[in-house]
mmCIF file of C-alpha atoms in Angstrom:
data_model
loop_
_atom_site.group_PDB
_atom_site.id
_atom_site.type_symbol
_atom_site.label_atom_id
_atom_site.label_comp_id
_atom_site.label_asym_id
_atom_site.label_seq_id
_atom_site.Cartn_x
_atom_site.Cartn_y
_atom_site.Cartn_z
ATOM 1 C CA MET A 95 5.884 39.619 -23.365
ATOM 2 C CA LYS A 96 3.584 39.770 -26.378
ATOM 3 C CA LYS A 97 3.160 43.147 -28.066
ATOM 4 C CA ILE A 98 -0.271 43.559 -29.637
ATOM 5 C CA LEU A 99 -1.548 46.355 -31.852
ATOM 6 C CA PHE A 100 -5.272 46.720 -31.255
ATOM 7 C CA ILE A 101 -7.116 48.291 -34.203
ATOM 8 C CA SER A 102 -10.596 49.755 -33.832
ATOM 9 C CA HIS A 103 -12.866 52.603 -34.923
ATOM 10 C CA ASN A 104 -12.654 55.190 -32.169
ATOM 11 C CA LEU A 105 -12.904 53.807 -28.617
ATOM 12 C CA GLY A 106 -16.242 55.516 -28.146
ATOM 13 C CA ARG A 107 -19.190 54.340 -26.046
ATOM 14 C CA THR A 108 -20.653 51.723 -28.392
ATOM 15 C CA GLY A 109 -20.714 48.131 -27.154
ATOM 16 C CA SER A 110 -17.750 46.789 -29.140
ATOM 17 C CA GLU A 111 -15.585 49.807 -28.274
ATOM 18 C CA MET A 112 -16.471 49.547 -24.580
ATOM 19 C CA LEU A 113 -15.432 45.884 -24.590
ATOM 20 C CA LEU A 114 -12.098 46.822 -26.108
ATOM 21 C CA TRP A 115 -11.660 49.559 -23.501
ATOM 22 C CA TYR A 116 -12.363 47.106 -20.675
ATOM 23 C CA SER A 117 -9.841 44.695 -22.207
ATOM 24 C CA LEU A 118 -7.120 47.322 -22.526
ATOM 25 C CA MET A 119 -7.657 48.464 -18.959
ATOM 26 C CA ASN A 120 -7.454 44.959 -17.509
ATOM 27 C CA LEU A 121 -4.933 42.979 -19.564
ATOM 28 C CA ASN A 122 -2.027 41.578 -17.549
ATOM 29 C CA ARG A 123 0.779 44.078 -18.248
ATOM 30 C CA GLU A 124 3.424 41.533 -17.276
ATOM 31 C CA LYS A 125 2.360 39.322 -20.180
ATOM 32 C CA PHE A 126 0.952 41.716 -22.776
ATOM 33 C CA LEU A 127 1.901 45.172 -24.014
ATOM 34 C CA PRO A 128 -1.090 46.708 -25.814
ATOM 35 C CA LEU A 129 -0.818 49.478 -28.387
ATOM 36 C CA LEU A 130 -3.889 51.076 -29.950
ATOM 37 C CA PHE A 131 -4.646 52.412 -33.424
ATOM 38 C CA THR A 132 -8.063 53.995 -34.005
ATOM 39 C CA LYS A 133 -9.552 55.643 -37.087
ATOM 40 C CA GLY A 134 -11.000 58.425 -34.922
ATOM 41 C CA LYS A 135 -10.708 59.743 -31.382
ATOM 42 C CA GLY A 136 -13.550 58.553 -29.156
ATOM 43 C CA VAL A 137 -14.334 59.798 -25.676
ATOM 44 C CA LEU A 138 -12.579 56.899 -23.921
ATOM 45 C CA ILE A 139 -9.162 57.515 -25.492
ATOM 46 C CA ASP A 140 -8.192 60.067 -22.865
ATOM 47 C CA THR A 141 -9.076 57.670 -20.038
ATOM 48 C CA LEU A 142 -6.412 55.138 -21.049
ATOM 49 C CA PRO A 143 -3.307 54.829 -18.878
ATOM 50 C CA SER A 144 -0.273 56.640 -20.260
ATOM 51 C CA GLU A 145 1.678 53.430 -20.936
ATOM 52 C CA ILE A 146 -0.783 52.433 -23.671
ATOM 53 C CA ARG A 147 0.458 54.222 -26.780
ATOM 54 C CA HIS A 148 -2.340 55.467 -29.021
ATOM 55 C CA PHE A 149 -2.065 56.285 -32.711
ATOM 56 C CA LEU A 150 -4.448 58.157 -35.018
ATOM 57 C CA PRO A 151 -4.227 58.115 -38.832
ATOM 58 C CA TYR A 152 -1.935 60.848 -40.104
ATOM 59 C CA ARG A 153 -4.944 62.608 -41.597
ATOM 60 C CA GLU A 154 -6.609 62.886 -38.156
ATOM 61 C CA ASN A 155 -3.461 63.508 -36.153
ATOM 62 C CA PRO A 156 -3.200 66.785 -34.204
ATOM 63 C CA LYS A 157 0.500 66.988 -35.142
ATOM 64 C CA ARG A 158 0.876 69.136 -38.231
ATOM 65 C CA SER A 159 4.093 67.346 -39.216
ATOM 66 C CA LEU A 160 2.256 64.026 -39.526
ATOM 67 C CA ARG A 161 -0.539 65.566 -41.581
ATOM 68 C CA LEU A 162 2.122 66.991 -43.882
ATOM 69 C CA LEU A 163 3.776 63.586 -44.073
ATOM 70 C CA ARG A 164 0.499 62.144 -45.339
ATOM 71 C CA SER A 165 0.427 64.790 -48.105
ATOM 72 C CA VAL A 166 3.968 63.900 -49.146
ATOM 73 C CA LEU A 167 3.173 60.174 -49.173
ATOM 74 C CA LYS A 168 0.089 60.830 -51.274
ATOM 75 C CA LYS A 169 2.134 62.761 -53.840
ATOM 76 C CA VAL A 170 4.587 59.906 -54.270
ATOM 77 C CA LYS A 171 1.701 57.397 -54.389
ATOM 78 C CA ILE A 172 2.448 55.622 -51.096
ATOM 79 C CA ASP A 173 -0.547 54.464 -49.101
ATOM 80 C CA SER A 174 -0.364 56.369 -45.811
ATOM 81 C CA LEU A 175 -2.282 53.759 -43.809
ATOM 82 C CA GLU A 176 0.057 50.985 -44.936
ATOM 83 C CA TYR A 177 3.077 53.180 -44.268
ATOM 84 C CA GLN A 178 1.890 54.076 -40.764
ATOM 85 C CA LEU A 179 0.885 50.559 -39.702
ATOM 86 C CA ASN A 180 4.176 49.217 -41.028
ATOM 87 C CA TYR A 181 6.079 51.895 -39.089
ATOM 88 C CA ILE A 182 4.241 51.131 -35.823
ATOM 89 C CA THR A 183 4.623 47.374 -36.258
ATOM 90 C CA LYS A 184 8.365 47.538 -36.895
ATOM 91 C CA LYS A 185 9.251 50.253 -34.391
ATOM 92 C CA TYR A 186 7.481 48.549 -31.489
ATOM 93 C CA LYS A 187 8.186 44.989 -32.668
ATOM 94 C CA VAL A 188 4.502 44.103 -32.659
ATOM 95 C CA ASP A 189 3.789 40.360 -32.564
ATOM 96 C CA PHE A 190 0.301 40.517 -34.098
ATOM 97 C CA TRP A 191 -2.697 42.762 -34.715
ATOM 98 C CA TYR A 192 -6.045 42.476 -32.983
ATOM 99 C CA VAL A 193 -8.863 43.915 -35.109
ATOM 100 C CA ASN A 194 -11.971 44.836 -33.149
ATOM 101 C CA THR A 195 -15.085 44.239 -35.355
ATOM 102 C CA ILE A 196 -15.258 43.013 -38.952
ATOM 103 C CA VAL A 197 -15.946 46.407 -40.487
ATOM 104 C CA ILE A 198 -12.316 47.526 -40.852
ATOM 105 C CA PRO A 199 -11.515 45.337 -43.885
ATOM 106 C CA GLU A 200 -8.877 47.687 -45.294
ATOM 107 C CA VAL A 201 -6.201 46.494 -42.836
ATOM 108 C CA TYR A 202 -6.228 42.820 -43.894
ATOM 109 C CA PRO A 203 -4.421 43.217 -47.256
ATOM 110 C CA ILE A 204 -1.827 45.349 -45.445
ATOM 111 C CA ALA A 205 -1.294 42.646 -42.817
ATOM 112 C CA LYS A 206 -0.838 40.045 -45.540
ATOM 113 C CA LYS A 207 1.714 42.230 -47.309
ATOM 114 C CA LEU A 208 3.618 42.804 -44.061
ATOM 115 C CA GLY A 209 3.397 39.172 -43.014
ATOM 116 C CA ILE A 210 1.652 40.001 -39.731
ATOM 117 C CA LYS A 211 -0.991 37.770 -38.119
ATOM 118 C CA ILE A 212 -4.445 39.118 -37.278
ATOM 119 C CA ILE A 213 -6.907 38.146 -34.565
ATOM 120 C CA THR A 214 -10.416 39.266 -35.508
ATOM 121 C CA HIS A 215 -12.961 39.922 -32.764
ATOM 122 C CA ALA A 216 -16.408 39.792 -34.392
ATOM 123 C CA HIS A 217 -19.357 41.531 -32.751
ATOM 124 C CA GLU A 218 -21.657 41.426 -35.770
ATOM 125 C CA LEU A 219 -24.457 39.278 -37.150
ATOM 126 C CA THR A 220 -25.651 39.092 -40.754
ATOM 127 C CA PHE A 221 -27.112 42.612 -41.096
ATOM 128 C CA ALA A 222 -23.579 43.990 -40.721
ATOM 129 C CA TYR A 223 -22.248 41.751 -43.473
ATOM 130 C CA ASP A 224 -24.098 43.978 -45.921
ATOM 131 C CA PHE A 225 -21.784 46.867 -45.053
ATOM 132 C CA ILE A 226 -18.634 45.151 -46.326
ATOM 133 C CA GLY A 227 -17.807 43.546 -49.661
ATOM 134 C CA TYR A 228 -17.975 39.869 -50.601
ATOM 135 C CA LYS A 229 -14.209 39.632 -51.039
ATOM 136 C CA ASP A 230 -13.578 41.609 -47.854
ATOM 137 C CA LEU A 231 -15.573 39.200 -45.707
ATOM 138 C CA GLU A 232 -13.951 36.251 -47.463
ATOM 139 C CA THR A 233 -10.516 37.675 -46.621
ATOM 140 C CA ILE A 234 -11.432 38.258 -42.979
ATOM 141 C CA ILE A 235 -12.796 34.746 -42.506
ATOM 142 C CA THR A 236 -10.045 32.897 -44.364
ATOM 143 C CA SER A 237 -6.954 34.928 -43.397
ATOM 144 C CA SER A 238 -7.491 35.605 -39.681
ATOM 145 C CA ALA A 239 -5.077 33.587 -37.552
ATOM 146 C CA ALA A 240 -7.823 33.442 -34.925
ATOM 147 C CA LEU A 241 -11.465 34.505 -34.799
ATOM 148 C CA ILE A 242 -13.407 35.456 -31.682
ATOM 149 C CA GLY A 243 -17.192 35.784 -31.490
ATOM 150 C CA CYS A 244 -18.983 37.716 -28.737
ATOM 151 C CA SER A 245 -21.890 35.245 -28.496
ATOM 152 C CA GLU A 246 -22.890 31.781 -29.645
ATOM 153 C CA ALA A 247 -25.052 33.460 -32.291
ATOM 154 C CA VAL A 248 -21.996 35.215 -33.757
ATOM 155 C CA CYS A 249 -19.810 32.102 -33.501
ATOM 156 C CA SER A 250 -22.457 30.058 -35.309
ATOM 157 C CA LYS A 251 -22.430 32.447 -38.296
ATOM 158 C CA ILE A 252 -18.632 32.341 -38.485
ATOM 159 C CA SER A 253 -18.645 28.555 -38.215
ATOM 160 C CA ASP A 254 -21.167 28.432 -41.077
ATOM 161 C CA MET A 255 -18.568 30.225 -43.221
ATOM 162 C CA GLY A 256 -15.982 27.506 -42.679
ATOM 163 C CA ARG A 257 -14.259 28.501 -39.443
ATOM 164 C CA PRO A 258 -15.423 26.044 -36.746
ATOM 165 C CA ASP A 259 -12.319 27.007 -34.721
ATOM 166 C CA VAL A 260 -13.886 30.358 -33.745
ATOM 167 C CA LYS A 261 -13.494 31.124 -30.034
ATOM 168 C CA LEU A 262 -16.407 32.239 -27.843
ATOM 169 C CA LEU A 263 -15.802 35.270 -25.635
ATOM 170 C CA TYR A 264 -19.029 36.736 -24.328
ATOM 171 C CA GLY A 265 -19.369 40.468 -23.900
ATOM 172 C CA PHE A 266 -18.604 41.736 -20.418
ATOM 173 C CA ILE A 267 -18.902 44.658 -18.050
ATOM 174 C CA ASP A 268 -16.888 46.241 -15.265
ATOM 175 C CA LEU A 269 -19.217 46.276 -12.270
ATOM 176 C CA SER A 270 -17.013 48.812 -10.510
ATOM 177 C CA LYS A 271 -17.820 51.346 -13.243
ATOM 178 C CA ILE A 272 -21.612 50.994 -12.884
ATOM 179 C CA ILE A 273 -22.195 53.733 -10.312
ATOM 180 C CA CYS A 274 -25.421 55.637 -9.644
ATOM 181 C CA THR A 275 -25.079 59.019 -7.959
ATOM 182 C CA LYS A 276 -28.798 59.801 -7.656
ATOM 183 C CA THR A 277 -31.830 57.860 -6.501
ATOM 184 C CA SER A 278 -34.010 56.297 -9.177
ATOM 185 C CA ALA A 279 -37.069 58.139 -7.824
ATOM 186 C CA ALA A 280 -35.344 61.529 -8.081
ATOM 187 C CA VAL A 281 -34.162 60.912 -11.653
ATOM 188 C CA LYS A 282 -37.572 59.595 -12.664
ATOM 189 C CA ALA A 283 -39.225 62.748 -11.317
ATOM 190 C CA ASP A 284 -36.644 65.017 -12.977
ATOM 191 C CA THR A 285 -37.325 63.280 -16.296
ATOM 192 C CA GLY A 286 -40.959 64.332 -16.004
ATOM 193 C CA PHE A 287 -42.656 61.059 -15.072
ATOM 194 C CA SER A 288 -44.977 60.478 -12.132
ATOM 195 C CA LYS A 289 -44.462 57.835 -9.438
ATOM 196 C CA ASP A 290 -47.359 55.865 -10.962
ATOM 197 C CA ASP A 291 -45.711 55.614 -14.377
ATOM 198 C CA PHE A 292 -44.014 52.339 -15.272
ATOM 199 C CA VAL A 293 -40.876 53.321 -17.197
ATOM 200 C CA TRP A 294 -38.948 51.185 -19.686
ATOM 201 C CA ALA A 295 -35.404 52.100 -20.697
ATOM 202 C CA VAL A 296 -34.062 51.571 -24.220
ATOM 203 C CA SER A 297 -30.368 52.179 -24.880
ATOM 204 C CA GLY A 298 -28.699 52.566 -28.261
ATOM 205 C CA LYS A 299 -28.621 54.783 -31.308
ATOM 206 C CA THR A 300 -31.970 55.719 -32.823
ATOM 207 C CA THR A 301 -31.533 53.481 -35.867
ATOM 208 C CA LEU A 302 -33.597 51.013 -37.858
ATOM 209 C CA ILE A 303 -31.509 48.067 -36.639
ATOM 210 C CA LYS A 304 -32.113 49.165 -33.037
ATOM 211 C CA GLY A 305 -35.842 49.220 -33.774
ATOM 212 C CA VAL A 306 -36.691 52.859 -33.151
ATOM 213 C CA ASP A 307 -39.582 52.581 -35.620
ATOM 214 C CA PHE A 308 -41.213 49.834 -33.523
ATOM 215 C CA LEU A 309 -42.226 52.514 -31.011
ATOM 216 C CA VAL A 310 -44.999 53.696 -33.326
ATOM 217 C CA SER A 311 -46.872 50.376 -33.308
ATOM 218 C CA LEU A 312 -45.808 49.265 -29.806
ATOM 219 C CA LEU A 313 -46.993 52.167 -27.668
ATOM 220 C CA PRO A 314 -50.699 51.981 -28.667
ATOM 221 C CA GLU A 315 -50.690 48.393 -27.334
ATOM 222 C CA LEU A 316 -49.695 49.614 -23.866
ATOM 223 C CA PRO A 317 -51.550 51.566 -21.140
ATOM 224 C CA LYS A 318 -50.969 55.309 -20.979
ATOM 225 C CA ASN A 319 -48.991 55.035 -17.752
ATOM 226 C CA VAL A 320 -46.336 52.923 -19.507
ATOM 227 C CA LYS A 321 -43.612 55.360 -20.542
ATOM 228 C CA MET A 322 -40.154 55.037 -22.090
ATOM 229 C CA ILE A 323 -36.775 56.693 -22.057
ATOM 230 C CA TRP A 324 -34.468 56.243 -25.035
ATOM 231 C CA ILE A 325 -30.815 56.744 -24.084
ATOM 232 C CA GLY A 326 -28.447 57.022 -27.027
ATOM 233 C CA GLY A 327 -27.234 59.052 -29.957
ATOM 234 C CA GLU A 328 -29.952 60.670 -32.043
ATOM 235 C CA GLU A 329 -29.214 59.747 -35.649
ATOM 236 C CA ASP A 330 -29.725 62.242 -38.488
ATOM 237 C CA THR A 331 -31.980 59.921 -40.511
ATOM 238 C CA GLY A 332 -35.479 59.875 -41.908
ATOM 239 C CA VAL A 333 -36.250 56.761 -39.857
ATOM 240 C CA TYR A 334 -35.595 58.623 -36.616
ATOM 241 C CA TYR A 335 -37.567 61.648 -37.837
ATOM 242 C CA TYR A 336 -40.510 59.379 -38.656
ATOM 243 C CA ALA A 337 -40.429 57.569 -35.310
ATOM 244 C CA LYS A 338 -39.974 60.690 -33.201
ATOM 245 C CA LYS A 339 -42.615 62.779 -34.976
ATOM 246 C CA ALA A 340 -45.152 59.937 -35.124
ATOM 247 C CA VAL A 341 -44.779 59.348 -31.380
ATOM 248 C CA GLU A 342 -44.946 63.075 -30.587
ATOM 249 C CA ASN A 343 -48.048 63.579 -32.731
ATOM 250 C CA LYS A 344 -49.990 60.430 -31.830
ATOM 251 C CA LEU A 345 -48.693 59.616 -28.334
ATOM 252 C CA PRO A 346 -47.340 62.816 -26.768
ATOM 253 C CA GLY A 347 -45.400 62.470 -23.526
ATOM 254 C CA ARG A 348 -44.919 58.712 -23.792
ATOM 255 C CA VAL A 349 -41.246 58.678 -24.852
ATOM 256 C CA LYS A 350 -38.352 60.875 -23.756
ATOM 257 C CA PHE A 351 -35.418 60.843 -26.186
ATOM 258 C CA LEU A 352 -32.476 61.710 -23.934
ATOM 259 C CA GLY A 353 -29.680 61.605 -26.489
ATOM 260 C CA ALA A 354 -26.194 60.267 -25.784
ATOM 261 C CA GLN A 355 -25.272 60.302 -22.100
ATOM 262 C CA SER A 356 -22.027 59.872 -20.197
ATOM 263 C CA GLU A 357 -22.027 61.083 -16.558
ATOM 264 C CA GLU A 358 -25.789 60.597 -16.169
ATOM 265 C CA TYR A 359 -26.052 57.343 -18.150
ATOM 266 C CA TYR A 360 -26.335 54.908 -15.244
ATOM 267 C CA ASN A 361 -28.601 57.262 -13.313
ATOM 268 C CA TYR A 362 -31.060 57.260 -16.217
ATOM 269 C CA LEU A 363 -30.774 53.512 -16.747
ATOM 270 C CA ASN A 364 -31.373 52.878 -13.048
ATOM 271 C CA SER A 365 -34.401 55.193 -12.980
ATOM 272 C CA ALA A 366 -36.357 52.805 -15.225
ATOM 273 C CA ASP A 367 -38.444 49.945 -13.863
ATOM 274 C CA ALA A 368 -37.341 47.515 -16.591
ATOM 275 C CA PHE A 369 -35.217 47.301 -19.735
ATOM 276 C CA LEU A 370 -36.432 46.866 -23.311
ATOM 277 C CA LEU A 371 -34.502 45.612 -26.347
ATOM 278 C CA LEU A 372 -36.177 46.557 -29.633
ATOM 279 C CA SER A 373 -33.269 45.525 -31.855
ATOM 280 C CA ARG A 374 -33.857 43.633 -35.061
ATOM 281 C CA GLU A 375 -30.404 42.112 -34.608
ATOM 282 C CA ASP A 376 -28.000 42.337 -31.662
ATOM 283 C CA SER A 377 -25.118 39.953 -31.050
ATOM 284 C CA PHE A 378 -24.847 40.223 -27.248
ATOM 285 C CA PRO A 379 -25.755 43.751 -26.213
ATOM 286 C CA LEU A 380 -23.606 45.334 -23.550
ATOM 287 C CA VAL A 381 -26.556 47.486 -22.455
ATOM 288 C CA MET A 382 -28.433 44.295 -21.556
ATOM 289 C CA LEU A 383 -25.669 43.358 -19.112
ATOM 290 C CA GLU A 384 -25.572 46.884 -17.693
ATOM 291 C CA ALA A 385 -29.321 46.869 -17.087
ATOM 292 C CA ALA A 386 -29.104 43.429 -15.479
ATOM 293 C CA ALA A 387 -26.305 44.625 -13.193
ATOM 294 C CA LEU A 388 -28.818 47.195 -11.917
ATOM 295 C CA GLY A 389 -31.423 44.468 -11.368
ATOM 296 C CA LYS A 390 -33.736 45.390 -14.243
ATOM 297 C CA PRO A 391 -35.946 42.682 -15.815
ATOM 298 C CA ILE A 392 -35.328 42.452 -19.568
ATOM 299 C CA VAL A 393 -37.797 42.049 -22.412
ATOM 300 C CA GLY A 394 -36.943 41.970 -26.096
ATOM 301 C CA PHE A 395 -37.332 40.342 -29.463
ATOM 302 C CA ASN A 396 -35.236 37.226 -30.135
ATOM 303 C CA SER A 397 -32.664 39.279 -32.035
ATOM 304 C CA GLY A 398 -29.491 37.283 -31.352
ATOM 305 C CA GLY A 399 -27.575 36.963 -28.104
ATOM 306 C CA ILE A 400 -30.445 38.008 -25.826
ATOM 307 C CA LYS A 401 -31.679 34.410 -25.621
ATOM 308 C CA GLU A 402 -28.266 33.299 -24.390
ATOM 309 C CA PHE A 403 -28.619 35.556 -21.349
ATOM 310 C CA VAL A 404 -32.268 36.064 -20.410
ATOM 311 C CA LYS A 405 -33.748 33.239 -18.334
ATOM 312 C CA GLU A 406 -37.252 32.590 -17.001
ATOM 313 C CA ASP A 407 -36.800 34.626 -13.830
ATOM 314 C CA THR A 408 -34.749 37.432 -15.393
ATOM 315 C CA GLY A 409 -36.976 38.468 -18.288
ATOM 316 C CA ILE A 410 -38.888 37.413 -21.401
ATOM 317 C CA VAL A 411 -37.669 36.844 -24.953
ATOM 318 C CA VAL A 412 -40.355 37.195 -27.633
ATOM 319 C CA ASP A 413 -39.933 34.774 -30.541
ATOM 320 C CA THR A 414 -42.219 36.638 -32.964
ATOM 321 C CA TRP A 415 -41.716 40.073 -34.473
ATOM 322 C CA ARG A 416 -45.183 41.315 -33.527
ATOM 323 C CA THR A 417 -45.264 44.373 -31.291
ATOM 324 C CA LYS A 418 -48.536 43.091 -29.819
ATOM 325 C CA ASP A 419 -46.658 40.052 -28.452
ATOM 326 C CA LEU A 420 -43.875 42.279 -27.162
ATOM 327 C CA ALA A 421 -46.429 44.460 -25.380
ATOM 328 C CA GLU A 422 -47.935 41.384 -23.701
ATOM 329 C CA ALA A 423 -44.507 40.375 -22.397
ATOM 330 C CA MET A 424 -43.911 43.914 -21.129
ATOM 331 C CA MET A 425 -47.229 43.855 -19.282
ATOM 332 C CA GLU A 426 -46.302 40.534 -17.691
ATOM 333 C CA VAL A 427 -43.233 42.212 -16.204
ATOM 334 C CA LYS A 428 -45.251 45.243 -15.109
ATOM 335 C CA ASP A 429 -48.166 43.338 -13.580
ATOM 336 C CA HIS A 430 -46.259 40.384 -12.073
ATOM 337 C CA PRO A 431 -42.962 41.708 -10.694
ATOM 338 C CA GLU A 432 -42.811 38.761 -8.270
ATOM 339 C CA ARG A 433 -41.923 36.524 -11.240
ATOM 340 C CA PHE A 434 -38.595 38.273 -11.699
ATOM 341 C CA ASN A 435 -35.870 37.961 -9.092
ATOM 342 C CA ILE A 436 -33.760 41.106 -8.815
ATOM 343 C CA ASP A 437 -30.952 39.340 -6.951
ATOM 344 C CA GLU A 438 -30.826 36.602 -9.588
ATOM 345 C CA ILE A 439 -30.754 39.188 -12.385
ATOM 346 C CA LYS A 440 -27.755 40.854 -10.735
ATOM 347 C CA ARG A 441 -26.092 37.480 -10.152
ATOM 348 C CA GLN A 442 -26.448 36.567 -13.816
ATOM 349 C CA ALA A 443 -24.831 39.875 -14.787
ATOM 350 C CA SER A 444 -21.928 39.204 -12.404
ATOM 351 C CA LEU A 445 -21.041 36.081 -14.415
ATOM 352 C CA TYR A 446 -19.902 38.426 -17.197
ATOM 353 C CA GLU A 447 -17.653 40.562 -15.007
ATOM 354 C CA VAL A 448 -14.566 41.928 -16.736
ATOM 355 C CA LYS A 449 -11.832 40.108 -14.811
ATOM 356 C CA LYS A 450 -13.396 36.693 -15.488
ATOM 357 C CA GLN A 451 -13.808 37.387 -19.181
ATOM 358 C CA VAL A 452 -10.418 39.043 -19.723
ATOM 359 C CA SER A 453 -8.764 35.909 -18.317
ATOM 360 C CA ILE A 454 -10.449 33.984 -21.164
ATOM 361 C CA LEU A 455 -9.142 36.554 -23.636
ATOM 362 C CA GLU A 456 -5.638 36.211 -22.224
ATOM 363 C CA ASP A 457 -5.778 32.437 -22.755
ATOM 364 C CA ILE A 458 -6.697 33.057 -26.418
ATOM 365 C CA LEU A 459 -3.833 35.537 -26.823
ATOM 366 C CA ASP A 460 -1.406 33.136 -25.143
ATOM 367 C CA ASN A 461 -2.119 30.531 -27.817
ATOM 368 C CA ILE A 462 -1.275 32.784 -30.776
ATOM 369 C CA ASN A 463 2.273 32.024 -31.911
#
């Protein structure tokens, strides 16, 4: 049995964290024993089965004794993260670490010092590279025992940096978790839209990279009965303030910002007539698969992995960055629904079901010695 320490940010509801959660929940326990270290405590931590041991940094730990230990280590100039990861690795006889995303560069020098191998699962394209240092990315690319990319777009970038051995593991979903408890018509009405409104769903944080500012130039290109719901965390940024206030002042009632959702998430997503991706860059968005599982046609800019999923009868990918062109594609979906096959959209989503994809992951893990 291989013992693997998975390292991630928080096991929250972002795409990369959801993929890790699905993996942890479905790995073959007869072959793999997963342990989990996260920098913070996300909402999915408490849903893990009890046999998966979870560790928080001493600083964040609810145990006072461990917070005190961190203070002692700091006084004697011992790095608490290195101390803790070393302790976990030795106590549980961990075979290797599995780092989820490239933006936790601080663990790589520790792994090298401890002589432990790392698998890196990359979910990022080039915009994210700007959030880590030159040397950090160099270390990740050159020192990882294995690299996994969540789309061909991601794998291509990693290959460009000298690692053609990168493995492709597309993002995936657990269809059994996509449950709607209310009718789409009822949710649509409760949200404040009429039955004649054509509603597009957007899912993600209200950030520049997710394209929240595009709303300001996009909505005037669309008829007044085209409305939108934005499901996702409302970021405390000037970009979001600009987009929200500009829409409220110039186009009141056209967009409902619903904030982060959990219990009602799939009900809201299902209440929309179609799904819209405004991202400037997105490796292989999980929300795209979730929308497809509900049979929603997909429209979006060619921002990364979307073109690897959306086909002629499942949606439209726009190759320019003009909102006028995006609006035309959205109107094609609205005015010609016969072009888009709901059953085929759902079938395409089923190809990325968790059990199929986790078996690919297990093959990758099997080959790490």
